[in-house]
Short mmCIF file of C-alpha atoms in Angstrom, two decimals:
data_model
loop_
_atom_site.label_atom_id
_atom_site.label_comp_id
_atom_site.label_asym_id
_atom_site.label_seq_id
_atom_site.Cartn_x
_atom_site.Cartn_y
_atom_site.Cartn_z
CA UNK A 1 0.00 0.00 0.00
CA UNK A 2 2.36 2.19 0.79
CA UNK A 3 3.64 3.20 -2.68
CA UNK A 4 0.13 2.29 -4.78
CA UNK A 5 -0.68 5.85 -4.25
CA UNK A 6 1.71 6.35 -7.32
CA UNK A 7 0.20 4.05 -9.90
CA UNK A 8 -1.78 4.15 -12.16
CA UNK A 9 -4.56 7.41 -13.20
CA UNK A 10 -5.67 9.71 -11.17
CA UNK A 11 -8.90 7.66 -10.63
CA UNK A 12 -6.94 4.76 -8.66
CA UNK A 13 -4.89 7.53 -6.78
CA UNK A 14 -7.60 8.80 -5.40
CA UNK A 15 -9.57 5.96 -4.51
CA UNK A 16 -6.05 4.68 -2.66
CA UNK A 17 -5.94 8.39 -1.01
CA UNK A 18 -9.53 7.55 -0.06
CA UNK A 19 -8.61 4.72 1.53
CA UNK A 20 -6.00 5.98 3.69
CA UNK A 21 -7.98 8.47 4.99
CA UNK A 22 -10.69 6.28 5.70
CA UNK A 23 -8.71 3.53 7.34
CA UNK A 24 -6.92 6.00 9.41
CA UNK A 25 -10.29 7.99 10.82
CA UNK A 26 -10.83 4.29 11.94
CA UNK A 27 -8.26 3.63 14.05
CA UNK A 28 -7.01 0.69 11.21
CA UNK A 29 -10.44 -1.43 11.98
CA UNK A 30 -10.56 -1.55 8.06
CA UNK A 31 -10.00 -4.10 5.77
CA UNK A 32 -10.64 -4.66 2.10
CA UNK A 33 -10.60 -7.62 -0.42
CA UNK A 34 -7.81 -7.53 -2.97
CA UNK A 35 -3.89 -6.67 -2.26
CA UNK A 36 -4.17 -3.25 -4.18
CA UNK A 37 -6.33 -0.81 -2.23
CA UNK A 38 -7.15 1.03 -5.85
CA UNK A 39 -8.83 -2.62 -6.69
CA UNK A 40 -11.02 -2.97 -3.91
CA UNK A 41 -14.89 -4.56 -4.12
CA UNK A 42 -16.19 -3.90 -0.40
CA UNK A 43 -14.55 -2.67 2.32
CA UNK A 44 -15.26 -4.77 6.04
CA UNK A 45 -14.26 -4.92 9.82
CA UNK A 46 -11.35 -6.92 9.87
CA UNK A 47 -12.44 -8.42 13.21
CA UNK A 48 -16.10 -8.92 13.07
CA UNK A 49 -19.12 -11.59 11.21
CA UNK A 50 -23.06 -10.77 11.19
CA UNK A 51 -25.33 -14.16 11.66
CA UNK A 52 -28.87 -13.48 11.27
CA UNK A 53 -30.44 -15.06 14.60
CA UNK A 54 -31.77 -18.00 13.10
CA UNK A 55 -28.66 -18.96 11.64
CA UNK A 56 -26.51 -18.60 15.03
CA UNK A 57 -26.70 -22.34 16.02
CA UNK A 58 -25.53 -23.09 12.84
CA UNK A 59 -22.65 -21.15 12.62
CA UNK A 60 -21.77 -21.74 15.89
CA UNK A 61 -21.30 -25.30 14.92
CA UNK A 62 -19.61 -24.67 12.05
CA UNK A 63 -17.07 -22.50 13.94
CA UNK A 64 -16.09 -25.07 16.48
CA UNK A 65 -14.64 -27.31 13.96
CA UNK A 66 -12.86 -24.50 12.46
CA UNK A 67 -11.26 -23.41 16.01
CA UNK A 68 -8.45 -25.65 16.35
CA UNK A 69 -7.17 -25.27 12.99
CA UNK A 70 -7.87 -21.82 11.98
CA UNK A 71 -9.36 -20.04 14.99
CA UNK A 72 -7.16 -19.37 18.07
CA UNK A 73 -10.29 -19.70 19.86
CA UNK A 74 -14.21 -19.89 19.56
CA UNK A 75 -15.59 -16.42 18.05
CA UNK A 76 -17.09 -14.46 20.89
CA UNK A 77 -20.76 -12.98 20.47
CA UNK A 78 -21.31 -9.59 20.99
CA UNK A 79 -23.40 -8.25 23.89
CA UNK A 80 -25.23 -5.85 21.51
CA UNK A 81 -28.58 -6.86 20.99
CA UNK A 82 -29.04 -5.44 17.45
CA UNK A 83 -32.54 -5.36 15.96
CA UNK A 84 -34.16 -7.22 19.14
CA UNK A 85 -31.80 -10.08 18.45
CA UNK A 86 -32.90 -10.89 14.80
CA UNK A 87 -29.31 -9.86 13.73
CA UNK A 88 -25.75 -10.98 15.87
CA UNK A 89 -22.60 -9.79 16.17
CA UNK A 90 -19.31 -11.89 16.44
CA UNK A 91 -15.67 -11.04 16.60
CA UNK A 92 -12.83 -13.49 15.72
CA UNK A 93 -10.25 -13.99 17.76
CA UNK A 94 -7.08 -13.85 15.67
CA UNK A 95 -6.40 -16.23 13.19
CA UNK A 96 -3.40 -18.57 12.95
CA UNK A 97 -2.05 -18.28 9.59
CA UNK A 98 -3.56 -14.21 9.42
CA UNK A 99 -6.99 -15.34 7.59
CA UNK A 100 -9.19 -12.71 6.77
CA UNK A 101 -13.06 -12.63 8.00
CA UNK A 102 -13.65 -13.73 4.11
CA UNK A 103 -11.31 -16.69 4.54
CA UNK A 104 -13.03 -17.54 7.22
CA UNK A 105 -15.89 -17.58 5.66
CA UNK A 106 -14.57 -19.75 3.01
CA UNK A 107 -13.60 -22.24 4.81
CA UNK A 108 -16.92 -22.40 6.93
CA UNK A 109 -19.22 -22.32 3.76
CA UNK A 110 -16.41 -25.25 2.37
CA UNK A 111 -17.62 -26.96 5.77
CA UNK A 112 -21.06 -26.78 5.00
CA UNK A 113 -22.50 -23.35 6.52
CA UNK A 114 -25.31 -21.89 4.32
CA UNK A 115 -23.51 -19.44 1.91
CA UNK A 116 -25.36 -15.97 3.22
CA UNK A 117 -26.14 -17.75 6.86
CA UNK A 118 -23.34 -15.44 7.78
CA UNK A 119 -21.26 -12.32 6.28
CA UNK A 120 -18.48 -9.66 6.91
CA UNK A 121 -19.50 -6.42 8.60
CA UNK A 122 -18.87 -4.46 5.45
CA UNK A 123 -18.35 -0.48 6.19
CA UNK A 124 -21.13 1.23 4.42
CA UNK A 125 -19.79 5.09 2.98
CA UNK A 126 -20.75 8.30 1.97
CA UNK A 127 -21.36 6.99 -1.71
CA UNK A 128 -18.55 4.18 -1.85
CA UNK A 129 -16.62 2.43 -4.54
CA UNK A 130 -14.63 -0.19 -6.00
CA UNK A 131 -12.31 -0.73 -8.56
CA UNK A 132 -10.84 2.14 -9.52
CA UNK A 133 -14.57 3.68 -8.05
CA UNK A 134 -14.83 6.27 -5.33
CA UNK A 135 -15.90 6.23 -1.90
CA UNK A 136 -17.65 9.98 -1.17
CA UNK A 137 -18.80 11.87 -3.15
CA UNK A 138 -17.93 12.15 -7.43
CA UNK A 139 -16.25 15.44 -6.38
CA UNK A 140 -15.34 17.34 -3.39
CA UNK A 141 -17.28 20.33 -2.41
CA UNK A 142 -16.16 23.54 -5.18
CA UNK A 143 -17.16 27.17 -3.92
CA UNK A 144 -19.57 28.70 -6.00
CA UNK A 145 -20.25 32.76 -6.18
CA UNK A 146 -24.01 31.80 -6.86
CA UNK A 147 -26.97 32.95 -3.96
CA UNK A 148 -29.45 30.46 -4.63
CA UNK A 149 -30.13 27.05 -4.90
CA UNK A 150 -30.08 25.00 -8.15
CA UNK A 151 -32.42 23.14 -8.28
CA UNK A 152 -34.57 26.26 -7.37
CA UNK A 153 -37.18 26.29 -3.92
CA UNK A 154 -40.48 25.24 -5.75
CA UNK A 155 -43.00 26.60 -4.67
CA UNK A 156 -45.57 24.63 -2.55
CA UNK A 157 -48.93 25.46 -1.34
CA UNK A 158 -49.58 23.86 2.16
CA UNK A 159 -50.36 20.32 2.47
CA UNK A 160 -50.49 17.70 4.56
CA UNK A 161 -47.10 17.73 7.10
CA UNK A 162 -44.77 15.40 5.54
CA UNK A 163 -41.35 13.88 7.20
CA UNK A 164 -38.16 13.20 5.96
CA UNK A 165 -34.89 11.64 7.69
CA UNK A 166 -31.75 12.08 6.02
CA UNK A 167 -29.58 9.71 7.94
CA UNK A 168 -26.18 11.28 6.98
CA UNK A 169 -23.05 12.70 8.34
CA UNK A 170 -24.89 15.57 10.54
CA UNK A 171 -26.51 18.76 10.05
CA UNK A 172 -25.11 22.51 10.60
CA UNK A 173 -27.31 24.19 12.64
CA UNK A 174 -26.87 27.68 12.02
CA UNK A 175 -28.39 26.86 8.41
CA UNK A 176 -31.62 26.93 9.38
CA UNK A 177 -31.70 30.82 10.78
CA UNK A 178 -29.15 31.73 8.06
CA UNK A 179 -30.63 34.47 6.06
CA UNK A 180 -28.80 33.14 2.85
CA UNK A 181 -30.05 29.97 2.93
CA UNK A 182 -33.87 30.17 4.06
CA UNK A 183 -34.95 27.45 2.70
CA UNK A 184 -33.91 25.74 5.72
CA UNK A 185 -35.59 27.17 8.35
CA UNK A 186 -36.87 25.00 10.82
CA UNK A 187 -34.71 21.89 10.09
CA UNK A 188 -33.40 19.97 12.86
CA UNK A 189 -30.95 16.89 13.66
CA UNK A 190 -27.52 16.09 15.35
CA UNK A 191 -24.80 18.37 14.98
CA UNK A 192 -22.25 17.87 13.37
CA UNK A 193 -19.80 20.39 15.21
CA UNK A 194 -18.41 22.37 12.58
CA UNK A 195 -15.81 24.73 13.13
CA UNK A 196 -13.48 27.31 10.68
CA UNK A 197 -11.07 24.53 9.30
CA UNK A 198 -13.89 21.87 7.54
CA UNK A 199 -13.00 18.28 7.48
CA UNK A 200 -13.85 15.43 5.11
CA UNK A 201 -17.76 15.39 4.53
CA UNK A 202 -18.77 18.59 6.47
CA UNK A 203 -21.93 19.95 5.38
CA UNK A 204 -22.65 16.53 3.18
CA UNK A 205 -25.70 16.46 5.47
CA UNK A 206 -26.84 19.88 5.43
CA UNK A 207 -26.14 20.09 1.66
CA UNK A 208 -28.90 16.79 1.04
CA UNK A 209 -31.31 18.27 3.35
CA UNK A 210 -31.20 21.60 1.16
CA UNK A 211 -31.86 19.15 -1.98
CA UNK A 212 -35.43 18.01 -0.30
CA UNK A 213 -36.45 21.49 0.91
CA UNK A 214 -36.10 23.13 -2.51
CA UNK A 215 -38.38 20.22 -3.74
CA UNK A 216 -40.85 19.74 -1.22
CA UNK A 217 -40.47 23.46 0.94
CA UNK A 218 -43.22 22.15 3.56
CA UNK A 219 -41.60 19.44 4.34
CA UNK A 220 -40.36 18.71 8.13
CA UNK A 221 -36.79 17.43 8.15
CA UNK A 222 -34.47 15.79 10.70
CA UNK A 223 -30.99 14.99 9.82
CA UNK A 224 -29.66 11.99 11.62
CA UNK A 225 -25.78 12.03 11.91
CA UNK A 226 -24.01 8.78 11.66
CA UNK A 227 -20.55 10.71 11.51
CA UNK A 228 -20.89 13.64 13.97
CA UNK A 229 -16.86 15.06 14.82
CA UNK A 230 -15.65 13.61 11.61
CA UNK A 231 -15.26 10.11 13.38
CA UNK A 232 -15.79 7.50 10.95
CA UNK A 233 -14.28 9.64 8.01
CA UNK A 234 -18.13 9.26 6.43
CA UNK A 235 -18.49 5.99 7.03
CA UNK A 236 -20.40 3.49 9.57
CA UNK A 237 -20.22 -0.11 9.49
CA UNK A 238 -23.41 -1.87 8.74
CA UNK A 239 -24.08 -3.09 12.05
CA UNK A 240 -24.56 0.39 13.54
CA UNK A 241 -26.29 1.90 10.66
CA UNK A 242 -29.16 -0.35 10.76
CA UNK A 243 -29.24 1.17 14.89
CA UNK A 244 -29.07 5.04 12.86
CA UNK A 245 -31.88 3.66 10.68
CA UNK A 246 -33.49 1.97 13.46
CA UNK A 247 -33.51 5.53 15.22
CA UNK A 248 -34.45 7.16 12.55
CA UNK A 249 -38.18 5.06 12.29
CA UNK A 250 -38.80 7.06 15.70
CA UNK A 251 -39.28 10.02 14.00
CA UNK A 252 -42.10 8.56 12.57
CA UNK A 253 -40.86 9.18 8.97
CA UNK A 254 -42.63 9.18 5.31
CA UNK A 255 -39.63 9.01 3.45
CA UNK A 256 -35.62 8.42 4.73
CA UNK A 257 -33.22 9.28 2.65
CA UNK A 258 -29.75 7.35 2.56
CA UNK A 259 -27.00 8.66 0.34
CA UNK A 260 -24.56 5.56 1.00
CA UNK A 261 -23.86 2.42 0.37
CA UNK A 262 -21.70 -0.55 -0.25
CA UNK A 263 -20.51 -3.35 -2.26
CA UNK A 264 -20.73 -6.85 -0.40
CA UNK A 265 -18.81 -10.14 -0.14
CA UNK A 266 -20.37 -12.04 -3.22
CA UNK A 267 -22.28 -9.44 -4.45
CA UNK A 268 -24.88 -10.54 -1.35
CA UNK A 269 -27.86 -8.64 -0.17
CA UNK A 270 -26.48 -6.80 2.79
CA UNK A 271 -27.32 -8.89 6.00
CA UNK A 272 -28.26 -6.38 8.07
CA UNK A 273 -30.32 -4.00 5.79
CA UNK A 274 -32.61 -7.14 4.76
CA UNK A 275 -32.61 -7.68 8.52
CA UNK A 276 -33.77 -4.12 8.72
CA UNK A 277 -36.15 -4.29 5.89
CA UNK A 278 -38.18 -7.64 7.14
CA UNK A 279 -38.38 -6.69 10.86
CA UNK A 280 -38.94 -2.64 10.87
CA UNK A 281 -39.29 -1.53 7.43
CA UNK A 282 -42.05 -3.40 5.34
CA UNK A 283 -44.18 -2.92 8.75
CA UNK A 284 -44.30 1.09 7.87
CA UNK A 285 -45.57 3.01 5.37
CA UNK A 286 -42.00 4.39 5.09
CA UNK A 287 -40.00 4.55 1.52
CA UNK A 288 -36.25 4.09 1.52
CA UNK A 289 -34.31 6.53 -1.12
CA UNK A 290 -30.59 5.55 -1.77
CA UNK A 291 -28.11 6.86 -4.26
CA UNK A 292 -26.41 4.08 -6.36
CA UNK A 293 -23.06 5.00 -6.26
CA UNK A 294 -20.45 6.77 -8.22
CA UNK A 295 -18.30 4.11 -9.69
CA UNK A 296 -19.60 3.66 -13.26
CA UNK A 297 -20.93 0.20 -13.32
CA UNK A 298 -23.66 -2.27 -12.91
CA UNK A 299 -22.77 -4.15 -10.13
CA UNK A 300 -25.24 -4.30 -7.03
CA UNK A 301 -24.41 -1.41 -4.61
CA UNK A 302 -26.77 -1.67 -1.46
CA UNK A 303 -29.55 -0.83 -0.39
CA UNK A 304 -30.37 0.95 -3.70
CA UNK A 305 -30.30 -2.38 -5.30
CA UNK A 306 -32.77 -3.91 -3.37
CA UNK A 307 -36.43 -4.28 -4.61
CA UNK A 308 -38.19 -2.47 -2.13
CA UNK A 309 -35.54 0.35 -1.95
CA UNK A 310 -35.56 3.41 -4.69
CA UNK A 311 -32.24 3.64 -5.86
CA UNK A 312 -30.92 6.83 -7.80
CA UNK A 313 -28.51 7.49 -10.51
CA UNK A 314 -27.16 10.88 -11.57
CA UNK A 315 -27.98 12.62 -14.50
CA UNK A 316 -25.82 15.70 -16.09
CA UNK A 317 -27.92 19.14 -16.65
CA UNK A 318 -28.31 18.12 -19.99
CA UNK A 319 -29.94 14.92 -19.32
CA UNK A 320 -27.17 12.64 -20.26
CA UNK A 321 -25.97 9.66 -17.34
CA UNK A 322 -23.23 11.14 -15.60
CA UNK A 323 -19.76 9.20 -16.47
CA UNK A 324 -19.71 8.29 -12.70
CA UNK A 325 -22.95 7.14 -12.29
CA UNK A 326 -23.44 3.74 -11.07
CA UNK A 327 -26.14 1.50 -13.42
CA UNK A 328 -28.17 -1.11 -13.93
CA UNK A 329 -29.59 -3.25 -10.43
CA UNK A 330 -29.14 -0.20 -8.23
CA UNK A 331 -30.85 2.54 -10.19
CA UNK A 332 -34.45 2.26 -10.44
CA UNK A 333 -34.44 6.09 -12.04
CA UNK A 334 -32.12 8.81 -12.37
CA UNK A 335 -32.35 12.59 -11.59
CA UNK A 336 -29.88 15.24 -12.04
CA UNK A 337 -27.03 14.89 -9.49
CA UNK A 338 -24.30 16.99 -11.26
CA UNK A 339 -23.69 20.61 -10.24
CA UNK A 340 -26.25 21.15 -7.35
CA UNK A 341 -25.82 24.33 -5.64
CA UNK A 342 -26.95 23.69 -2.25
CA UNK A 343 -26.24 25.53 1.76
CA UNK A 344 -22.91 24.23 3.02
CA UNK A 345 -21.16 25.86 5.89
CA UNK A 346 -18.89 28.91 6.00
CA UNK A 347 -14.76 27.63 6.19
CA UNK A 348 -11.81 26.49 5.20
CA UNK A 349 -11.47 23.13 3.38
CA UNK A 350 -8.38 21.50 2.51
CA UNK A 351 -8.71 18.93 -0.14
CA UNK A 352 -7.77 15.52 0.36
CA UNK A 353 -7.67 13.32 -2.96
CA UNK A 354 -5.88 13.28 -6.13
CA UNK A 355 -5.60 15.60 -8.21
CA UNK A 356 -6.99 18.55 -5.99
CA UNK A 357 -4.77 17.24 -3.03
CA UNK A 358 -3.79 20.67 -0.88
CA UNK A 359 -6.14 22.66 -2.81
CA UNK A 360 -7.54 25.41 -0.15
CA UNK A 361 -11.24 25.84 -0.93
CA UNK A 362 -12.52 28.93 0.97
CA UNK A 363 -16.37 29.28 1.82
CA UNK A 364 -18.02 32.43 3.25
CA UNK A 365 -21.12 32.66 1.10
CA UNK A 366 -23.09 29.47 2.89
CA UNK A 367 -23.17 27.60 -0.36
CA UNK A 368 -21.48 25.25 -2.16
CA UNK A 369 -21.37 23.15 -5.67
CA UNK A 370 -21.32 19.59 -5.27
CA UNK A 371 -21.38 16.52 -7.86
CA UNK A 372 -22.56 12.73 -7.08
CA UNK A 373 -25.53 10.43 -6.66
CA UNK A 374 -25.40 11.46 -3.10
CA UNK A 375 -27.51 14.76 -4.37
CA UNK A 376 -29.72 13.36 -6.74
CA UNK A 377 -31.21 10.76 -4.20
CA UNK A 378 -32.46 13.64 -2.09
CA UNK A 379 -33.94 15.07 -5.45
CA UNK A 380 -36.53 12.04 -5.78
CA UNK A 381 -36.99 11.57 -1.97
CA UNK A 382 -38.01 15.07 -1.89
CA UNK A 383 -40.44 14.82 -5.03
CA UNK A 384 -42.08 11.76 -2.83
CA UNK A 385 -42.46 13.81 0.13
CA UNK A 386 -43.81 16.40 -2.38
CA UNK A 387 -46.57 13.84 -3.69
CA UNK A 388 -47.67 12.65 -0.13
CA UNK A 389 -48.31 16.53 0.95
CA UNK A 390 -49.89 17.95 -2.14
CA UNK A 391 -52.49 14.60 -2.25
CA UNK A 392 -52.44 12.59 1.12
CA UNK A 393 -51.33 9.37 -0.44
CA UNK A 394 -49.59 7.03 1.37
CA UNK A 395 -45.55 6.68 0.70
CA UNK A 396 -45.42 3.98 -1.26
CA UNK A 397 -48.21 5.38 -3.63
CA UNK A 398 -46.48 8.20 -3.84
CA UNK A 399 -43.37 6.72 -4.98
CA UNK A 400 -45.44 4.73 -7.62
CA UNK A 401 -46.16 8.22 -8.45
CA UNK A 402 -43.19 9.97 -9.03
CA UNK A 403 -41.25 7.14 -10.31
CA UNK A 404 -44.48 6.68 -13.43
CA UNK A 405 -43.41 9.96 -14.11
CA UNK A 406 -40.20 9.40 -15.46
CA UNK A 407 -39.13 9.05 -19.13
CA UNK A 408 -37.25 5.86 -20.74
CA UNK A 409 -34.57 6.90 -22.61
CA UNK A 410 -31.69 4.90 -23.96
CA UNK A 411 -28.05 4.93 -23.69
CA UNK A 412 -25.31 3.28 -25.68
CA UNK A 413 -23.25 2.31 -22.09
CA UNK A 414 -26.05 1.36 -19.76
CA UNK A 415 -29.26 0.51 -22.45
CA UNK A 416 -32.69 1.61 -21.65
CA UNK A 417 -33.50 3.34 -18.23
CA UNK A 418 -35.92 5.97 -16.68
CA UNK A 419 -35.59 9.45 -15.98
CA UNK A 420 -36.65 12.26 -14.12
CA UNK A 421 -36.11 15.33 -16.31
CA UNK A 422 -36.10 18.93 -15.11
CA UNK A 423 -38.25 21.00 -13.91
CA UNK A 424 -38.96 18.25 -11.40
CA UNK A 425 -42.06 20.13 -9.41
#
């Protein structure tokens, strides 16, 4: 790792600067699959294995056969009780000949564990990558000397109260009374303690909550924070985001928006956010938005690929796919994710990834322009809130709604899909 920073394009430089960063905000409790951080799939605890609850006795099973070869000792279960029990946490003890979690895995599926009974606790980002992919956003933040939001505040008459949750890095709370960014006034969630010199992902929160206030003005939003202090780097593993999500049901939500994600071991379902889904989720009338990804390809990026989940691609202003948009599985429609212009807090950001790496980007005017599927998620999951105000529907009518409304178009790269063209309200 320590010289792969210097291969390659400036695409695998900064996914490897990514991952630096990342793994260092984590105190080195990150692992990924291949040899080459650049070439990375998923990213997972290097420590830890999810069992859903009614696999437990057979993986515990499987693991005590495993122990005296492999294991320097039976894995020890958690004391968290994660989604009443339904989902359990283990952690390895180390592993004679330095297996990873996967190879342990391996060799307990090779043994005869169900392949999916078990599964890494992969570290869910702010918009994550893989080969060559990203994992934040398909830029970092760029000042902008424009006052108002693109897309503009639509107007709204009053409806029916509507709530969102944008479960997220944190919100900056001085956004809401800011004069320059009214729009804002009277959101609410966890702080994420900004101060003059802005790290990694400041504002990412604030900026998405913007997105579904221009959209859907009357809508009542709370931004959970998942990052707050910059620990984490953007990132939460997926045991403790289904706990964020979990938390986030209290606020008795129509629509939560999620802009992250992650590649899996296998290309799996993620565990926990099917063990979400079945045992909190489908019980709700509660839609789940989630941006694909930025990493250019079809492969399943979760939850946005999941059935019951809307998953969003990017489009450019001129209603092409952006080049970074992730495809296929994982984006049931796209909206326009390039160039928002959205409230971001007033400082002093030093950039961190190749090739803008000790770029000084100065913000005083509470704005910013920002680039990803991380923006264009909050786009649809505010024209759903929208829907459910204007009419009374229920959420998932509402989504049946706005999604009808999209166009097919075609594409020589990705084929036929749907979009959402401007104006979108």
């Amino acid at each position: 790792m320590a010289s792969d920073w210097k291969i390659g394009s400036d695409r695998r430089r900064r996914t490897t600067d990514q991952l630096r960063a990342f793994r260092a905000a984590n105190e080195g409790s990150v692992a990924w699959d291949t040899e080459a951080p650049a070439d990375f799939t998923y990213l997972y605890h290097p420590d830890r294995v999810l069992v859903r609850a009614a696999d437990v006795e057979a993986f515990e099973r499987a693991a005590e056969t495993l122990d005296k070869e492999v294991l320097g000792e039976s894995p020890r279960r958690d004391e968290a009780t994660l989604l009443d029990g339904e989902l359990v946490r283990y952690v390895l003890a180390p592993r004679r000949g330095g297996e990873s979690v996967p190879d342990v895995l391996d060799l307990l599926e090779a043994g005869g564990l169900r392949r999916g009974a078990a599964s890494p606790d992969h570290w869910v980002h702010v918009s994550p990558g893989g080969p060559g992919g990203n994992l934040c956003p398909a830029i970092e933040p760029q000042e902008t000397g424009l006052r108002d939001p693109w897309p503009p505040v639509a107007p709204q008459s009053k409806g029916s109260e509507v709530s969102v949750v944008v479960v997220d890095t944190g919100w900056h709370p001085p956004a809401a009374t800011d004069p320059r960014t009214p729009w804002l006034a009277g959101v609410d969630g966890d702080d994420e303690l900004n101060g003059p010199d802005l790290r990694p992902y400041a504002g990412h929160g604030t900026f998405i909550a913007g997105v579904v206030r221009c959209i859907a003005p009357d809508t009542k939003v709370f931004v959970d924070g998942f990052a707050i202090g910059g620990v984490g780097g953007g990132g939460i593993l997926e045991s403790d985001l289904v706990v964020h999500l979990e938390a986030a049901l209290t606020h008795d939500p129509h629509v939560i928006n999620l802009s992250a994600g992650c590649r899996t071991r296998f290309d799996l379902p993620s565990l926990p956010l099917e063990v979400f889904h079945r045992t909190r989720l489908r019980k709700r009338d509660c839609v789940l938005v989630a941006a694909a990804g930025n990493d250019s390809w079809a492969a399943p990026f979760w939850p946005a690929a999941f059935g019951w989940c809307v998953g969003v691609g990017s489009l450019d202003r001129d209603g092409r796919v952006s080049d970074y948009s992730n495809f296929g599985v994982s984006a049931d429609v796209y909206a326009l994710g390039r160039n928002h212009v959205n409230a971001f807090p007033d400082g002093t950001f030093v950039c961190n990834e190749t090739p803008d790496v000790g770029d000084v980007r100065v913000f005083s005017t509470g704005m910013a322009r920002w680039s990803g599927t991380s923006f264009a998620a909050p786009l649809v999951a505010g024209l759903i809130a929208r829907e459910i105000s204007e009419t009374g529907c229920s959420a998932a009518d509402a989504r049946d709604v706005v999604l009808a409304r999209a166009v097919y178009d075609s594409d020589p790269t990705i084929g036929p899909h749907m979009e959402l063209r401007q104006p979108y309200a």
